[in-house]
Amino acid sequence: VGNLRTGQLAGESAESLNAYVNGLSEDSMGAFLVELYREARRERDPRYQYIRLWQLLELLADQEGFDPDEPLSDYEGAVMEKNGSPRLSRGSVHTVFRLLKEAQLGSTEQTWRDVNVWFAFRSAVAHYGALSESNRLSRASTRNWAQVGIDEIEEARGYDRFLDSLRWMARLLLMRRLVRAADGASQ
């Protein structure tokens, strides 16, 4: 069962599809990232989708070339701090947050929560094979974020909104990249 709507109602148009195809032909890294996304969506085990989709977001963030010494700011432009010192644009959690912020996707609180939970879930699965093993993660903050996500999924009777939002954000960022590549080629 798929989307029964077509055209603009479904988020599809000849112009956007043409832009995606042109973007794929102009951006070999974009084409590779689309293939990673396709592999992630084909993955039957949701645990492994976290690993694949997080890898995709990391690569997208790395492509932006953020200055690692630049302070990380929230959606309103205020510098984010930890223990009185500014957070820097270093590490995958910070660069993925910055990627989403600069794309104007989400809000400070929700995006910070999602990015940290995605990373914690990815880490638990990548290092220990299961979300239930998150208590074995070496960093207390990552263990805490994993527990936040697990608790929220339990409260929602098993609905994993974190995986849904991770899929959605990865898709949106890829679509934007392809459109930028197509626009750059046409100028």
Short mmCIF file of N, CA and C in Angstrom, two decimals, residues 20-134:
data_model
loop_
_atom_site.label_atom_id
_atom_site.label_comp_id
_atom_site.label_asym_id
_atom_site.label_seq_id
_atom_site.Cartn_x
_atom_site.Cartn_y
_atom_site.Cartn_z
N TYR A 20 15.58 16.10 -9.02
CA TYR A 20 16.25 14.99 -8.34
C TYR A 20 17.12 14.20 -9.31
N VAL A 21 16.58 13.91 -10.49
CA VAL A 21 17.34 13.16 -11.49
C VAL A 21 18.56 13.96 -11.93
N ASN A 22 18.36 15.25 -12.19
CA ASN A 22 19.50 16.10 -12.58
C ASN A 22 20.52 16.19 -11.46
N GLY A 23 20.04 16.29 -10.23
CA GLY A 23 20.95 16.33 -9.08
C GLY A 23 21.78 15.07 -8.97
N LEU A 24 21.16 13.92 -9.22
CA LEU A 24 21.88 12.65 -9.19
C LEU A 24 22.98 12.60 -10.25
N SER A 25 22.68 13.14 -11.42
CA SER A 25 23.68 13.09 -12.50
C SER A 25 24.80 14.10 -12.27
N GLU A 26 24.54 15.16 -11.52
CA GLU A 26 25.55 16.20 -11.28
C GLU A 26 26.38 15.98 -10.02
N ASP A 27 25.90 15.17 -9.11
CA ASP A 27 26.52 15.04 -7.78
C ASP A 27 26.76 13.57 -7.47
N SER A 28 27.98 13.11 -7.75
CA SER A 28 28.27 11.68 -7.52
C SER A 28 28.18 11.31 -6.03
N MET A 29 28.58 12.23 -5.15
CA MET A 29 28.44 11.95 -3.72
C MET A 29 26.96 11.89 -3.35
N GLY A 30 26.16 12.77 -3.92
CA GLY A 30 24.72 12.73 -3.69
C GLY A 30 24.13 11.41 -4.14
N ALA A 31 24.58 10.90 -5.28
CA ALA A 31 24.10 9.61 -5.77
C ALA A 31 24.49 8.50 -4.80
N PHE A 32 25.71 8.57 -4.26
CA PHE A 32 26.15 7.58 -3.27
C PHE A 32 25.29 7.67 -2.01
N LEU A 33 24.99 8.88 -1.56
CA LEU A 33 24.17 9.06 -0.36
C LEU A 33 22.74 8.56 -0.58
N VAL A 34 22.22 8.75 -1.77
CA VAL A 34 20.89 8.23 -2.08
C VAL A 34 20.91 6.70 -2.01
N GLU A 35 21.99 6.11 -2.49
CA GLU A 35 22.11 4.64 -2.41
C GLU A 35 22.17 4.18 -0.95
N LEU A 36 22.89 4.92 -0.11
CA LEU A 36 22.91 4.59 1.33
C LEU A 36 21.51 4.69 1.93
N TYR A 37 20.78 5.71 1.54
CA TYR A 37 19.42 5.88 2.04
C TYR A 37 18.55 4.71 1.59
N ARG A 38 18.69 4.33 0.34
CA ARG A 38 17.91 3.20 -0.19
C ARG A 38 18.23 1.92 0.58
N GLU A 39 19.50 1.68 0.85
CA GLU A 39 19.90 0.50 1.62
C GLU A 39 19.32 0.56 3.03
N ALA A 40 19.34 1.73 3.62
CA ALA A 40 18.79 1.87 4.98
C ALA A 40 17.30 1.56 5.00
N ARG A 41 16.57 2.06 4.03
CA ARG A 41 15.13 1.83 3.98
C ARG A 41 14.79 0.38 3.65
N ARG A 42 15.68 -0.30 2.96
CA ARG A 42 15.47 -1.72 2.67
C ARG A 42 15.80 -2.62 3.86
N GLU A 43 16.55 -2.08 4.78
CA GLU A 43 16.95 -2.86 5.97
C GLU A 43 15.70 -3.26 6.73
N ARG A 44 15.52 -4.54 6.94
CA ARG A 44 14.32 -5.05 7.61
C ARG A 44 14.34 -4.83 9.12
N ASP A 45 15.51 -4.84 9.70
CA ASP A 45 15.63 -4.70 11.14
C ASP A 45 15.78 -3.23 11.50
N PRO A 46 14.80 -2.66 12.19
CA PRO A 46 14.87 -1.23 12.53
C PRO A 46 16.13 -0.84 13.29
N ARG A 47 16.67 -1.76 14.08
CA ARG A 47 17.90 -1.44 14.82
C ARG A 47 19.02 -1.04 13.87
N TYR A 48 19.13 -1.76 12.77
CA TYR A 48 20.21 -1.49 11.83
C TYR A 48 19.91 -0.28 10.95
N GLN A 49 18.64 0.09 10.86
CA GLN A 49 18.32 1.33 10.16
C GLN A 49 18.94 2.51 10.91
N TYR A 50 18.97 2.43 12.24
CA TYR A 50 19.60 3.52 13.01
C TYR A 50 21.06 3.69 12.60
N ILE A 51 21.77 2.59 12.45
CA ILE A 51 23.18 2.67 12.09
C ILE A 51 23.33 3.28 10.70
N ARG A 52 22.58 2.77 9.75
CA ARG A 52 22.72 3.22 8.36
C ARG A 52 22.28 4.68 8.19
N LEU A 53 21.17 5.05 8.79
CA LEU A 53 20.68 6.42 8.65
C LEU A 53 21.57 7.41 9.38
N TRP A 54 22.10 7.01 10.53
CA TRP A 54 23.03 7.90 11.24
C TRP A 54 24.28 8.11 10.40
N GLN A 55 24.78 7.05 9.78
CA GLN A 55 25.95 7.17 8.91
C GLN A 55 25.67 8.17 7.79
N LEU A 56 24.49 8.10 7.24
CA LEU A 56 24.11 9.03 6.17
C LEU A 56 24.11 10.47 6.67
N LEU A 57 23.52 10.72 7.85
CA LEU A 57 23.52 12.08 8.39
C LEU A 57 24.93 12.57 8.70
N GLU A 58 25.77 11.69 9.21
CA GLU A 58 27.17 12.07 9.48
C GLU A 58 27.88 12.50 8.19
N LEU A 59 27.67 11.72 7.13
CA LEU A 59 28.30 12.05 5.85
C LEU A 59 27.77 13.37 5.30
N LEU A 60 26.47 13.58 5.40
CA LEU A 60 25.90 14.85 4.95
C LEU A 60 26.48 16.02 5.74
N ALA A 61 26.62 15.85 7.04
CA ALA A 61 27.19 16.91 7.88
C ALA A 61 28.66 17.13 7.54
N ASP A 62 29.41 16.06 7.32
CA ASP A 62 30.82 16.20 6.96
C ASP A 62 30.99 16.96 5.65
N GLN A 63 30.07 16.76 4.73
CA GLN A 63 30.13 17.44 3.43
C GLN A 63 29.99 18.96 3.58
N GLU A 64 29.38 19.40 4.67
CA GLU A 64 29.18 20.83 4.87
C GLU A 64 30.46 21.56 5.27
N GLY A 65 31.45 20.82 5.75
CA GLY A 65 32.73 21.43 6.12
C GLY A 65 32.64 22.44 7.24
N PHE A 66 31.85 22.14 8.26
CA PHE A 66 31.71 23.04 9.40
C PHE A 66 33.05 23.24 10.09
N ASP A 67 33.32 24.46 10.52
CA ASP A 67 34.53 24.78 11.26
C ASP A 67 34.40 24.15 12.65
N PRO A 68 35.28 23.21 13.00
CA PRO A 68 35.16 22.53 14.30
C PRO A 68 35.38 23.43 15.50
N ASP A 69 36.00 24.59 15.29
CA ASP A 69 36.25 25.51 16.40
C ASP A 69 35.16 26.56 16.54
N GLU A 70 34.16 26.51 15.68
CA GLU A 70 33.06 27.48 15.76
C GLU A 70 32.06 27.04 16.82
N PRO A 71 31.65 27.95 17.67
CA PRO A 71 30.65 27.58 18.69
C PRO A 71 29.33 27.14 18.04
N LEU A 72 28.73 26.16 18.65
CA LEU A 72 27.44 25.65 18.19
C LEU A 72 26.35 26.56 18.72
N SER A 73 25.45 26.98 17.84
CA SER A 73 24.36 27.84 18.30
C SER A 73 23.02 27.14 18.11
N ASP A 74 22.03 27.62 18.88
CA ASP A 74 20.70 27.05 18.78
C ASP A 74 19.95 27.70 17.62
N TYR A 75 18.69 27.37 17.47
CA TYR A 75 17.88 27.87 16.35
C TYR A 75 17.63 29.38 16.43
N GLU A 76 17.79 29.95 17.60
CA GLU A 76 17.60 31.39 17.76
C GLU A 76 18.91 32.14 17.65
N GLY A 77 20.02 31.43 17.48
CA GLY A 77 21.32 32.06 17.32
C GLY A 77 22.15 32.16 18.59
N ALA A 78 21.61 31.75 19.73
CA ALA A 78 22.36 31.80 20.99
C ALA A 78 23.36 30.65 21.05
N VAL A 79 24.55 30.94 21.56
CA VAL A 79 25.58 29.91 21.70
C VAL A 79 25.13 28.88 22.73
N MET A 80 25.24 27.61 22.36
CA MET A 80 24.88 26.52 23.28
C MET A 80 26.10 26.23 24.16
N GLU A 81 25.83 26.01 25.44
CA GLU A 81 26.93 25.78 26.38
C GLU A 81 26.76 24.47 27.12
N LYS A 82 27.90 24.01 27.63
CA LYS A 82 27.93 22.85 28.51
C LYS A 82 28.92 23.18 29.63
N ASN A 83 28.43 23.17 30.85
CA ASN A 83 29.26 23.49 32.01
C ASN A 83 29.93 24.86 31.87
N GLY A 84 29.21 25.84 31.33
CA GLY A 84 29.72 27.20 31.22
C GLY A 84 30.62 27.46 30.04
N SER A 85 30.93 26.45 29.24
CA SER A 85 31.78 26.63 28.06
C SER A 85 30.95 26.39 26.81
N PRO A 86 31.29 27.09 25.73
CA PRO A 86 30.51 26.88 24.50
C PRO A 86 30.74 25.49 23.92
N ARG A 87 29.67 24.90 23.43
CA ARG A 87 29.80 23.65 22.67
C ARG A 87 30.38 24.04 21.32
N LEU A 88 31.25 23.21 20.79
CA LEU A 88 31.87 23.49 19.50
C LEU A 88 31.26 22.58 18.43
N SER A 89 31.47 22.94 17.18
CA SER A 89 30.93 22.17 16.06
C SER A 89 31.81 20.95 15.78
N ARG A 90 32.06 20.18 16.82
CA ARG A 90 32.90 18.99 16.73
C ARG A 90 32.08 17.78 17.13
N GLY A 91 32.39 16.65 16.53
CA GLY A 91 31.72 15.41 16.87
C GLY A 91 30.41 15.29 16.11
N SER A 92 30.01 14.06 15.90
CA SER A 92 28.86 13.81 15.03
C SER A 92 27.55 14.36 15.59
N VAL A 93 27.34 14.31 16.89
CA VAL A 93 26.10 14.84 17.46
C VAL A 93 25.99 16.33 17.16
N HIS A 94 27.06 17.06 17.37
CA HIS A 94 27.04 18.51 17.16
C HIS A 94 26.93 18.87 15.68
N THR A 95 27.65 18.15 14.81
CA THR A 95 27.59 18.49 13.39
C THR A 95 26.25 18.10 12.77
N VAL A 96 25.67 17.00 13.20
CA VAL A 96 24.35 16.62 12.68
C VAL A 96 23.29 17.61 13.18
N PHE A 97 23.38 18.01 14.45
CA PHE A 97 22.47 19.04 14.96
C PHE A 97 22.60 20.30 14.11
N ARG A 98 23.82 20.71 13.86
CA ARG A 98 24.05 21.93 13.08
C ARG A 98 23.51 21.79 11.66
N LEU A 99 23.67 20.63 11.06
CA LEU A 99 23.14 20.38 9.72
C LEU A 99 21.63 20.60 9.69
N LEU A 100 20.93 20.03 10.67
CA LEU A 100 19.48 20.17 10.74
C LEU A 100 19.07 21.61 11.04
N LYS A 101 19.82 22.25 11.93
CA LYS A 101 19.51 23.64 12.28
C LYS A 101 19.68 24.55 11.07
N GLU A 102 20.76 24.40 10.35
CA GLU A 102 21.00 25.26 9.20
C GLU A 102 20.02 24.98 8.06
N ALA A 103 19.48 23.78 8.03
CA ALA A 103 18.44 23.45 7.05
C ALA A 103 17.07 23.92 7.53
N GLN A 104 17.03 24.47 8.75
CA GLN A 104 15.80 24.95 9.39
C GLN A 104 14.76 23.85 9.53
N LEU A 105 15.23 22.68 9.92
CA LEU A 105 14.35 21.54 10.17
C LEU A 105 14.26 21.32 11.68
N GLY A 106 13.09 21.49 12.23
CA GLY A 106 12.90 21.25 13.66
C GLY A 106 13.03 22.50 14.50
N SER A 107 13.30 22.27 15.78
CA SER A 107 13.48 23.34 16.75
C SER A 107 14.63 22.94 17.66
N THR A 108 15.15 23.88 18.40
CA THR A 108 16.31 23.59 19.25
C THR A 108 16.05 22.39 20.16
N GLU A 109 15.00 22.47 20.96
CA GLU A 109 14.76 21.42 21.96
C GLU A 109 14.49 20.07 21.31
N GLN A 110 13.60 20.04 20.33
CA GLN A 110 13.23 18.76 19.72
C GLN A 110 14.38 18.17 18.92
N THR A 111 15.08 18.99 18.18
CA THR A 111 16.18 18.48 17.37
C THR A 111 17.33 17.99 18.25
N TRP A 112 17.63 18.73 19.30
CA TRP A 112 18.70 18.31 20.21
C TRP A 112 18.36 16.95 20.82
N ARG A 113 17.12 16.80 21.23
CA ARG A 113 16.66 15.53 21.82
C ARG A 113 16.77 14.41 20.78
N ASP A 114 16.22 14.65 19.59
CA ASP A 114 16.23 13.61 18.56
C ASP A 114 17.65 13.19 18.18
N VAL A 115 18.51 14.16 17.92
CA VAL A 115 19.87 13.85 17.50
C VAL A 115 20.59 13.04 18.57
N ASN A 116 20.43 13.41 19.82
CA ASN A 116 21.10 12.66 20.89
C ASN A 116 20.54 11.26 21.05
N VAL A 117 19.23 11.10 20.91
CA VAL A 117 18.63 9.76 21.00
C VAL A 117 19.06 8.93 19.80
N TRP A 118 19.03 9.51 18.59
CA TRP A 118 19.47 8.76 17.40
C TRP A 118 20.89 8.24 17.59
N PHE A 119 21.77 9.12 18.09
CA PHE A 119 23.16 8.73 18.28
C PHE A 119 23.27 7.63 19.35
N ALA A 120 22.54 7.78 20.42
CA ALA A 120 22.59 6.79 21.50
C ALA A 120 22.09 5.43 21.00
N PHE A 121 20.99 5.43 20.26
CA PHE A 121 20.46 4.18 19.72
C PHE A 121 21.44 3.58 18.72
N ARG A 122 22.00 4.40 17.85
CA ARG A 122 22.99 3.92 16.89
C ARG A 122 24.17 3.29 17.62
N SER A 123 24.63 3.96 18.66
CA SER A 123 25.80 3.45 19.40
C SER A 123 25.50 2.14 20.10
N ALA A 124 24.34 2.04 20.72
CA ALA A 124 23.98 0.79 21.41
C ALA A 124 23.92 -0.37 20.43
N VAL A 125 23.33 -0.15 19.28
CA VAL A 125 23.21 -1.21 18.28
C VAL A 125 24.56 -1.51 17.65
N ALA A 126 25.30 -0.48 17.28
CA ALA A 126 26.58 -0.68 16.61
C ALA A 126 27.60 -1.38 17.51
N HIS A 127 27.60 -1.05 18.79
CA HIS A 127 28.62 -1.60 19.69
C HIS A 127 28.17 -2.84 20.44
N TYR A 128 26.86 -2.96 20.68
CA TYR A 128 26.38 -4.07 21.51
C TYR A 128 25.23 -4.86 20.90
N GLY A 129 24.77 -4.47 19.72
CA GLY A 129 23.78 -5.26 19.01
C GLY A 129 22.32 -5.02 19.35
N ALA A 130 22.03 -4.20 20.36
CA ALA A 130 20.62 -4.01 20.74
C ALA A 130 20.46 -2.73 21.56
N LEU A 131 19.28 -2.13 21.44
CA LEU A 131 18.96 -0.96 22.26
C LEU A 131 18.96 -1.33 23.74
N SER A 132 18.54 -2.55 24.03
CA SER A 132 18.47 -3.00 25.43
C SER A 132 19.84 -3.06 26.09
N GLU A 133 20.89 -2.98 25.30
CA GLU A 133 22.26 -3.01 25.83
C GLU A 133 22.83 -1.61 26.03
N SER A 134 21.97 -0.60 25.94
CA SER A 134 22.46 0.78 26.05
C SER A 134 23.11 1.08 27.39
#
